[in-house]
Amino acid sequence: MRRTESVPYSHLSVELGHVYAEDFGDDGRELRRKFERIADWAQAIPALARRGLRPHRQPRVSTCFLVDDYFHRFGNPREVIPQVQAAAAAHDLVLDYVARESCFARHDNVELAQLVVDTLVVEPPRHTTGSRPPLSESGWLSNGQRSPLPVHAGAPAMTLPLPWSPPLQSGDPRHSIFVDIELWSDEPNGRVWACALLASVWQMTRLGVLRHRGETVAQPYRLPPGELLPTDWDELPAIVQLNPVAAPFCAYRTVTLMDTRYLPVELAVRTILGQVAVPPAVAEQVAQRARGEGLQLPSELVDRLSYVFIGE
C-alpha cells in the first residue's frame, strides 16, 4: 500500500487577496488601496481562527497571497513581490507566503489541474439521453441538470420538439441556482485551464488535501536569509515562504479576502470542490490530526472555506 504523506497544519490560512497586472498600472496606488480595504476586515481574523479551539488555545494562522502569472505576466518576482509586501506592511499586514498561479496548472511534471479534474465525481442527471458529451470531452461541469437540447436539424421527420424545462440544481432546493462552469478551453497553442479550476487547485493545496501518488505537491520553499528572489517567474518556486517564523502554510480551514468582482469565480470554485472526491486516506489523515487538537472538521471540503468579499 502506498504511504500517504502528511503535512504540518495551521488552524487557519488567510489569503490577503489576489494580485493581478492591473494592480501595478498606477505606480502601485491600486495595490495600496487594496490592502487598505483588506486591513479593515483583517481585524476579525483572530476571532475566526479561534473557532472550535479549546479555551485559551493560541491559534496558528498563516497568511498568503496569489500572483497571476498564468494569464498575464507582468514585472518580475524581484520587483513585484517586495512591492506587495511593502503595500501590506503599510497597513500592518504581514505576508507569510506568496504563490504563483501558473504552478497550479502544472508543477514538477505533475498536471495538477488535471489531477483535480480526475477526482471529480459527476452525478449523471436523471432522465437524460446522453446527447451531451461527458465532462472529459466537453470541459463543462454543472451543479445539476441542464435544460434539454432542442431537436437538431438532422432529426427524423415529424420529430416533435422537446418541451422546454428549466435547469435543476442538485439537492432538491426550493428554488434552483444553476451553475454551468467551463473548466478549460482547447486552443491552438494547447489547453488553457480556467481561473475557477486553478483557484480550486489553490484551495485544495491550502487545505493540505492535494496528493499525487500519496505525496504532497507544491509545498513551500523557505527563502534562505540573503537569497534574492529570481528575476524570472518560471524560476520562482510554486510557493515561497517569505516570513521565516510563519505558521505552516496548509491549514484546517481557509478564509479568503477579495474584491466582490471575484464572487462568480468563487461560486464556481465551491461548485467544483463540492464534486471533488478527496482520497479516503487523505481525508481521514486530516480529520484525525484535527481531532487530536480537539477540532471537529466539516466532512464536506467546501464547508472549510470562508470568504470576505470587499466592495469599493
Short mmCIF file of N, CA and C in Angstrom, two decimals, residues 104-245:
data_model
loop_
_atom_site.label_atom_id
_atom_site.label_comp_id
_atom_site.label_asym_id
_atom_site.label_seq_id
_atom_site.Cartn_x
_atom_site.Cartn_y
_atom_site.Cartn_z
N PHE A 104 -0.30 26.00 -10.43
CA PHE A 104 -1.45 25.19 -10.08
C PHE A 104 -2.10 24.60 -11.33
N ALA A 105 -1.50 24.88 -12.49
CA ALA A 105 -1.84 24.14 -13.70
C ALA A 105 -0.90 22.95 -13.83
N ARG A 106 0.39 23.19 -13.66
CA ARG A 106 1.38 22.13 -13.80
C ARG A 106 2.57 22.45 -12.91
N HIS A 107 3.03 21.45 -12.15
CA HIS A 107 4.15 21.68 -11.23
C HIS A 107 5.00 20.41 -11.15
N ASP A 108 6.29 20.58 -11.37
CA ASP A 108 7.23 19.44 -11.29
C ASP A 108 6.74 18.23 -12.09
N ASN A 109 6.34 18.52 -13.33
CA ASN A 109 5.88 17.48 -14.26
C ASN A 109 4.59 16.79 -13.83
N VAL A 110 3.89 17.36 -12.85
CA VAL A 110 2.59 16.84 -12.43
C VAL A 110 1.51 17.81 -12.91
N GLU A 111 0.53 17.30 -13.66
CA GLU A 111 -0.57 18.13 -14.14
C GLU A 111 -1.59 18.30 -13.01
N LEU A 112 -1.39 19.33 -12.20
CA LEU A 112 -2.24 19.49 -11.01
C LEU A 112 -3.69 19.76 -11.38
N ALA A 113 -3.92 20.59 -12.39
CA ALA A 113 -5.30 20.87 -12.79
C ALA A 113 -5.99 19.60 -13.25
N GLN A 114 -5.29 18.78 -14.04
CA GLN A 114 -5.87 17.52 -14.50
C GLN A 114 -6.07 16.56 -13.33
N LEU A 115 -5.17 16.63 -12.35
CA LEU A 115 -5.28 15.79 -11.15
C LEU A 115 -6.60 16.06 -10.44
N VAL A 116 -6.98 17.33 -10.33
CA VAL A 116 -8.25 17.68 -9.68
C VAL A 116 -9.43 17.26 -10.55
N VAL A 117 -9.32 17.48 -11.85
CA VAL A 117 -10.40 17.04 -12.75
C VAL A 117 -10.65 15.54 -12.61
N ASP A 118 -9.57 14.79 -12.46
CA ASP A 118 -9.70 13.33 -12.35
C ASP A 118 -10.36 12.89 -11.04
N THR A 119 -10.41 13.78 -10.05
CA THR A 119 -11.06 13.43 -8.78
C THR A 119 -12.54 13.81 -8.75
N LEU A 120 -13.02 14.47 -9.81
CA LEU A 120 -14.41 14.91 -9.82
C LEU A 120 -15.35 13.72 -9.99
N VAL A 121 -16.37 13.69 -9.15
CA VAL A 121 -17.39 12.65 -9.23
C VAL A 121 -18.67 13.33 -9.68
N VAL A 122 -18.97 13.18 -10.94
CA VAL A 122 -20.12 13.87 -11.53
C VAL A 122 -21.32 12.95 -11.52
N GLU A 123 -22.38 13.40 -10.90
CA GLU A 123 -23.60 12.59 -10.83
C GLU A 123 -24.37 12.71 -12.15
N PRO A 124 -24.63 11.60 -12.84
CA PRO A 124 -25.38 11.69 -14.10
C PRO A 124 -26.78 12.24 -13.86
N PRO A 125 -27.18 13.28 -14.58
CA PRO A 125 -28.54 13.82 -14.40
C PRO A 125 -29.59 12.78 -14.75
N ARG A 126 -30.71 12.81 -14.07
CA ARG A 126 -31.80 11.87 -14.33
C ARG A 126 -32.50 12.22 -15.64
N HIS A 127 -33.02 11.21 -16.30
CA HIS A 127 -33.85 11.36 -17.49
C HIS A 127 -33.11 12.05 -18.64
N THR A 128 -31.81 11.85 -18.73
CA THR A 128 -31.07 12.42 -19.85
C THR A 128 -30.80 11.35 -20.89
N THR A 129 -30.53 11.80 -22.11
CA THR A 129 -30.39 10.87 -23.24
C THR A 129 -28.94 10.61 -23.60
N GLY A 130 -28.01 11.28 -22.95
CA GLY A 130 -26.61 11.12 -23.31
C GLY A 130 -26.21 11.97 -24.50
N SER A 131 -27.08 12.95 -24.91
CA SER A 131 -26.77 13.78 -26.06
C SER A 131 -25.65 14.77 -25.76
N ARG A 132 -25.45 15.10 -24.50
CA ARG A 132 -24.34 15.98 -24.13
C ARG A 132 -23.10 15.13 -23.86
N PRO A 133 -21.95 15.57 -24.35
CA PRO A 133 -20.73 14.79 -24.12
C PRO A 133 -20.34 14.81 -22.64
N PRO A 134 -19.58 13.81 -22.18
CA PRO A 134 -19.17 13.78 -20.78
C PRO A 134 -18.17 14.89 -20.48
N LEU A 135 -17.95 15.12 -19.19
CA LEU A 135 -17.04 16.17 -18.73
C LEU A 135 -15.67 16.04 -19.38
N SER A 136 -15.16 14.82 -19.48
CA SER A 136 -13.81 14.61 -20.01
C SER A 136 -13.67 15.12 -21.44
N GLU A 137 -14.80 15.21 -22.18
CA GLU A 137 -14.76 15.70 -23.55
C GLU A 137 -15.17 17.16 -23.65
N SER A 138 -16.17 17.54 -22.89
CA SER A 138 -16.72 18.89 -23.03
C SER A 138 -15.95 19.94 -22.25
N GLY A 139 -15.40 19.54 -21.08
CA GLY A 139 -14.75 20.53 -20.23
C GLY A 139 -15.72 21.38 -19.43
N TRP A 140 -16.99 20.98 -19.40
CA TRP A 140 -18.02 21.73 -18.68
C TRP A 140 -18.55 20.91 -17.51
N LEU A 141 -18.70 21.58 -16.36
CA LEU A 141 -19.22 20.95 -15.14
C LEU A 141 -20.39 21.77 -14.63
N SER A 142 -21.44 21.11 -14.19
CA SER A 142 -22.60 21.82 -13.65
C SER A 142 -22.91 21.32 -12.25
N ASN A 143 -23.81 22.04 -11.58
CA ASN A 143 -24.24 21.62 -10.25
C ASN A 143 -25.64 21.02 -10.28
N GLY A 144 -26.02 20.50 -11.43
CA GLY A 144 -27.35 19.91 -11.52
C GLY A 144 -27.66 19.44 -12.92
N GLN A 145 -28.91 19.57 -13.32
CA GLN A 145 -29.39 19.10 -14.61
C GLN A 145 -29.68 20.28 -15.52
N ARG A 146 -29.06 20.28 -16.69
CA ARG A 146 -29.26 21.35 -17.66
C ARG A 146 -30.63 21.25 -18.33
N SER A 147 -31.03 22.34 -18.99
CA SER A 147 -32.23 22.28 -19.83
C SER A 147 -31.95 21.35 -21.00
N PRO A 148 -32.98 20.63 -21.48
CA PRO A 148 -32.75 19.72 -22.61
C PRO A 148 -32.40 20.49 -23.87
N LEU A 149 -31.61 19.84 -24.74
CA LEU A 149 -31.27 20.44 -26.02
C LEU A 149 -32.49 20.44 -26.93
N PRO A 150 -32.63 21.46 -27.78
CA PRO A 150 -33.72 21.42 -28.77
C PRO A 150 -33.44 20.35 -29.82
N VAL A 151 -34.48 19.97 -30.54
CA VAL A 151 -34.31 18.97 -31.61
C VAL A 151 -33.43 19.57 -32.70
N HIS A 152 -32.39 18.86 -33.13
CA HIS A 152 -31.47 19.41 -34.12
C HIS A 152 -31.99 19.22 -35.54
N ALA A 153 -31.33 19.89 -36.47
CA ALA A 153 -31.83 19.91 -37.85
C ALA A 153 -31.83 18.53 -38.49
N GLY A 154 -30.96 17.63 -38.05
CA GLY A 154 -30.86 16.31 -38.66
C GLY A 154 -31.79 15.28 -38.05
N ALA A 155 -32.70 15.70 -37.19
CA ALA A 155 -33.61 14.75 -36.54
C ALA A 155 -34.58 14.17 -37.57
N PRO A 156 -35.09 12.95 -37.31
CA PRO A 156 -36.04 12.35 -38.25
C PRO A 156 -37.26 13.24 -38.46
N ALA A 157 -37.87 13.12 -39.64
CA ALA A 157 -39.07 13.89 -39.95
C ALA A 157 -40.17 13.59 -38.94
N MET A 158 -40.98 14.59 -38.69
CA MET A 158 -42.12 14.51 -37.78
C MET A 158 -41.70 14.36 -36.32
N THR A 159 -40.39 14.56 -36.03
CA THR A 159 -39.96 14.51 -34.63
C THR A 159 -40.49 15.73 -33.90
N LEU A 160 -41.18 15.50 -32.83
CA LEU A 160 -41.74 16.61 -32.08
C LEU A 160 -40.64 17.29 -31.24
N PRO A 161 -40.66 18.60 -31.17
CA PRO A 161 -39.67 19.29 -30.33
C PRO A 161 -39.89 18.96 -28.86
N LEU A 162 -38.81 18.85 -28.15
CA LEU A 162 -38.92 18.61 -26.71
C LEU A 162 -39.47 19.84 -26.02
N PRO A 163 -40.40 19.68 -25.09
CA PRO A 163 -40.88 20.85 -24.35
C PRO A 163 -39.77 21.40 -23.48
N TRP A 164 -39.77 22.72 -23.35
CA TRP A 164 -38.73 23.35 -22.53
C TRP A 164 -38.95 22.99 -21.07
N SER A 165 -37.86 22.73 -20.38
CA SER A 165 -37.92 22.55 -18.94
C SER A 165 -36.72 23.25 -18.34
N PRO A 166 -36.86 23.80 -17.15
CA PRO A 166 -35.78 24.60 -16.57
C PRO A 166 -34.65 23.72 -16.07
N PRO A 167 -33.45 24.27 -15.97
CA PRO A 167 -32.37 23.53 -15.31
C PRO A 167 -32.70 23.34 -13.85
N LEU A 168 -32.17 22.28 -13.27
CA LEU A 168 -32.46 21.96 -11.88
C LEU A 168 -31.17 21.78 -11.10
N GLN A 169 -31.06 22.47 -9.99
CA GLN A 169 -29.90 22.32 -9.11
C GLN A 169 -30.02 21.04 -8.31
N SER A 170 -28.90 20.34 -8.15
CA SER A 170 -28.90 19.11 -7.36
C SER A 170 -29.22 19.41 -5.90
N GLY A 171 -29.78 18.43 -5.22
CA GLY A 171 -30.07 18.59 -3.81
C GLY A 171 -31.49 19.01 -3.52
N ASP A 172 -32.32 19.15 -4.56
CA ASP A 172 -33.74 19.49 -4.39
C ASP A 172 -33.96 20.74 -3.56
N PRO A 173 -33.30 21.87 -3.90
CA PRO A 173 -33.60 23.12 -3.19
C PRO A 173 -34.98 23.63 -3.60
N ARG A 174 -35.52 24.54 -2.81
CA ARG A 174 -36.83 25.09 -3.14
C ARG A 174 -36.80 25.82 -4.48
N HIS A 175 -35.77 26.64 -4.69
CA HIS A 175 -35.57 27.33 -5.96
C HIS A 175 -34.13 27.10 -6.41
N SER A 176 -33.96 26.70 -7.66
CA SER A 176 -32.63 26.35 -8.15
C SER A 176 -31.79 27.57 -8.47
N ILE A 177 -30.50 27.46 -8.20
CA ILE A 177 -29.49 28.39 -8.70
C ILE A 177 -28.53 27.53 -9.49
N PHE A 178 -28.74 27.49 -10.78
CA PHE A 178 -28.00 26.56 -11.64
C PHE A 178 -26.70 27.21 -12.11
N VAL A 179 -25.61 26.44 -12.05
CA VAL A 179 -24.29 26.92 -12.47
C VAL A 179 -23.71 25.94 -13.47
N ASP A 180 -23.22 26.47 -14.58
CA ASP A 180 -22.56 25.67 -15.61
C ASP A 180 -21.18 26.27 -15.81
N ILE A 181 -20.13 25.48 -15.58
CA ILE A 181 -18.78 26.02 -15.46
C ILE A 181 -17.88 25.42 -16.53
N GLU A 182 -17.18 26.29 -17.25
CA GLU A 182 -16.18 25.84 -18.21
C GLU A 182 -14.85 25.66 -17.48
N LEU A 183 -14.32 24.45 -17.48
CA LEU A 183 -13.10 24.15 -16.75
C LEU A 183 -11.85 24.38 -17.59
N TRP A 184 -11.97 24.27 -18.90
CA TRP A 184 -10.83 24.53 -19.77
C TRP A 184 -11.31 24.82 -21.18
N SER A 185 -10.40 25.35 -21.97
CA SER A 185 -10.64 25.53 -23.40
C SER A 185 -9.42 25.01 -24.14
N ASP A 186 -9.66 24.31 -25.23
CA ASP A 186 -8.57 23.81 -26.07
C ASP A 186 -8.33 24.80 -27.19
N GLU A 187 -7.14 25.38 -27.19
CA GLU A 187 -6.79 26.43 -28.13
C GLU A 187 -5.60 25.99 -28.98
N PRO A 188 -5.30 26.72 -30.06
CA PRO A 188 -4.21 26.29 -30.96
C PRO A 188 -2.89 26.02 -30.26
N ASN A 189 -2.60 26.79 -29.22
CA ASN A 189 -1.33 26.60 -28.51
C ASN A 189 -1.41 25.60 -27.36
N GLY A 190 -2.55 24.93 -27.23
CA GLY A 190 -2.69 23.95 -26.16
C GLY A 190 -3.86 24.26 -25.25
N ARG A 191 -4.03 23.46 -24.22
CA ARG A 191 -5.16 23.60 -23.29
C ARG A 191 -4.91 24.76 -22.33
N VAL A 192 -5.94 25.58 -22.14
CA VAL A 192 -5.90 26.68 -21.19
C VAL A 192 -6.90 26.38 -20.08
N TRP A 193 -6.40 26.25 -18.87
CA TRP A 193 -7.26 25.94 -17.73
C TRP A 193 -7.97 27.21 -17.25
N ALA A 194 -9.21 27.06 -16.84
CA ALA A 194 -10.00 28.20 -16.38
C ALA A 194 -9.53 28.67 -15.00
N CYS A 195 -9.75 29.94 -14.76
CA CYS A 195 -9.38 30.53 -13.47
C CYS A 195 -10.04 29.80 -12.31
N ALA A 196 -11.31 29.41 -12.49
CA ALA A 196 -12.03 28.73 -11.41
C ALA A 196 -11.39 27.40 -11.05
N LEU A 197 -10.90 26.68 -12.06
CA LEU A 197 -10.26 25.39 -11.77
C LEU A 197 -8.91 25.60 -11.07
N LEU A 198 -8.13 26.57 -11.55
CA LEU A 198 -6.84 26.85 -10.90
C LEU A 198 -7.06 27.31 -9.45
N ALA A 199 -8.11 28.10 -9.22
CA ALA A 199 -8.41 28.53 -7.85
C ALA A 199 -8.83 27.35 -6.98
N SER A 200 -9.46 26.35 -7.58
CA SER A 200 -9.83 25.14 -6.84
C SER A 200 -8.58 24.36 -6.43
N VAL A 201 -7.62 24.24 -7.35
CA VAL A 201 -6.35 23.59 -7.02
C VAL A 201 -5.66 24.35 -5.88
N TRP A 202 -5.69 25.66 -5.96
CA TRP A 202 -5.09 26.53 -4.93
C TRP A 202 -5.74 26.29 -3.57
N GLN A 203 -7.06 26.23 -3.53
CA GLN A 203 -7.75 25.99 -2.26
C GLN A 203 -7.43 24.61 -1.71
N MET A 204 -7.38 23.59 -2.56
CA MET A 204 -7.06 22.25 -2.09
C MET A 204 -5.63 22.17 -1.56
N THR A 205 -4.73 22.93 -2.19
CA THR A 205 -3.36 22.99 -1.70
C THR A 205 -3.30 23.65 -0.34
N ARG A 206 -4.04 24.74 -0.16
CA ARG A 206 -4.08 25.41 1.14
C ARG A 206 -4.68 24.52 2.23
N LEU A 207 -5.64 23.69 1.85
CA LEU A 207 -6.28 22.79 2.82
C LEU A 207 -5.46 21.53 3.07
N GLY A 208 -4.38 21.36 2.33
CA GLY A 208 -3.49 20.22 2.56
C GLY A 208 -4.09 18.89 2.17
N VAL A 209 -4.95 18.85 1.14
CA VAL A 209 -5.60 17.59 0.75
C VAL A 209 -5.19 17.14 -0.66
N LEU A 210 -4.28 17.87 -1.29
CA LEU A 210 -3.88 17.50 -2.64
C LEU A 210 -2.67 16.58 -2.58
N ARG A 211 -2.77 15.42 -3.19
CA ARG A 211 -1.70 14.43 -3.22
C ARG A 211 -1.55 13.88 -4.64
N HIS A 212 -0.32 13.51 -4.97
CA HIS A 212 -0.05 12.81 -6.21
C HIS A 212 0.68 11.52 -5.86
N ARG A 213 -0.01 10.39 -6.04
CA ARG A 213 0.53 9.09 -5.66
C ARG A 213 0.96 9.08 -4.19
N GLY A 214 0.14 9.72 -3.36
CA GLY A 214 0.39 9.74 -1.92
C GLY A 214 1.34 10.81 -1.45
N GLU A 215 1.99 11.50 -2.37
CA GLU A 215 2.98 12.51 -1.99
C GLU A 215 2.38 13.91 -2.11
N THR A 216 2.85 14.80 -1.23
CA THR A 216 2.39 16.18 -1.29
C THR A 216 2.99 16.88 -2.49
N VAL A 217 2.30 17.90 -2.95
CA VAL A 217 2.77 18.65 -4.12
C VAL A 217 2.74 20.14 -3.79
N ALA A 218 3.63 20.88 -4.44
CA ALA A 218 3.66 22.34 -4.33
C ALA A 218 3.75 22.81 -2.87
N GLN A 219 4.70 22.24 -2.15
CA GLN A 219 4.91 22.67 -0.77
C GLN A 219 5.86 23.86 -0.74
N PRO A 220 5.79 24.69 0.32
CA PRO A 220 6.55 25.95 0.34
C PRO A 220 8.06 25.75 0.32
N TYR A 221 8.71 26.69 -0.35
CA TYR A 221 10.17 26.78 -0.36
C TYR A 221 10.55 27.93 0.55
N ARG A 222 11.34 27.63 1.56
CA ARG A 222 11.75 28.67 2.51
C ARG A 222 12.94 29.42 1.93
N LEU A 223 12.77 30.70 1.73
CA LEU A 223 13.82 31.53 1.16
C LEU A 223 14.92 31.75 2.20
N PRO A 224 16.15 31.25 1.95
CA PRO A 224 17.23 31.42 2.92
C PRO A 224 17.58 32.90 3.10
N PRO A 225 18.07 33.30 4.28
CA PRO A 225 18.47 34.69 4.50
C PRO A 225 19.50 35.14 3.47
N GLY A 226 19.27 36.28 2.89
CA GLY A 226 20.21 36.83 1.92
C GLY A 226 20.00 36.37 0.49
N GLU A 227 19.18 35.33 0.28
CA GLU A 227 18.94 34.87 -1.09
C GLU A 227 17.96 35.79 -1.79
N LEU A 228 18.32 36.23 -2.99
CA LEU A 228 17.47 37.13 -3.75
C LEU A 228 16.40 36.35 -4.49
N LEU A 229 15.26 36.98 -4.65
CA LEU A 229 14.21 36.38 -5.48
C LEU A 229 14.69 36.38 -6.93
N PRO A 230 14.27 35.40 -7.72
CA PRO A 230 14.69 35.37 -9.13
C PRO A 230 14.05 36.51 -9.92
N THR A 231 14.57 36.74 -11.10
CA THR A 231 14.03 37.78 -11.97
C THR A 231 13.14 37.20 -13.07
N ASP A 232 12.90 35.89 -13.01
CA ASP A 232 12.04 35.21 -13.99
C ASP A 232 10.98 34.43 -13.22
N TRP A 233 9.71 34.59 -13.61
CA TRP A 233 8.63 33.89 -12.91
C TRP A 233 8.81 32.38 -12.97
N ASP A 234 9.32 31.87 -14.08
CA ASP A 234 9.49 30.43 -14.21
C ASP A 234 10.53 29.86 -13.26
N GLU A 235 11.38 30.71 -12.72
CA GLU A 235 12.40 30.26 -11.78
C GLU A 235 11.94 30.36 -10.33
N LEU A 236 10.78 30.97 -10.12
CA LEU A 236 10.25 31.12 -8.76
C LEU A 236 9.53 29.84 -8.35
N PRO A 237 9.82 29.27 -7.18
CA PRO A 237 9.07 28.09 -6.72
C PRO A 237 7.57 28.36 -6.66
N ALA A 238 6.78 27.30 -6.67
CA ALA A 238 5.33 27.45 -6.67
C ALA A 238 4.84 28.27 -5.47
N ILE A 239 5.39 27.98 -4.29
CA ILE A 239 5.04 28.70 -3.07
C ILE A 239 6.34 29.05 -2.36
N VAL A 240 6.51 30.32 -2.00
CA VAL A 240 7.72 30.77 -1.33
C VAL A 240 7.35 31.28 0.05
N GLN A 241 8.06 30.81 1.06
CA GLN A 241 7.87 31.31 2.43
C GLN A 241 8.71 32.57 2.58
N LEU A 242 8.03 33.70 2.77
CA LEU A 242 8.70 34.99 2.91
C LEU A 242 9.04 35.32 4.35
N ASN A 243 8.21 34.83 5.26
CA ASN A 243 8.37 35.11 6.69
C ASN A 243 9.02 33.89 7.36
N PRO A 244 10.25 34.02 7.86
CA PRO A 244 10.94 32.84 8.42
C PRO A 244 10.26 32.24 9.64
N VAL A 245 9.41 33.00 10.34
CA VAL A 245 8.74 32.48 11.54
C VAL A 245 7.26 32.22 11.28
#
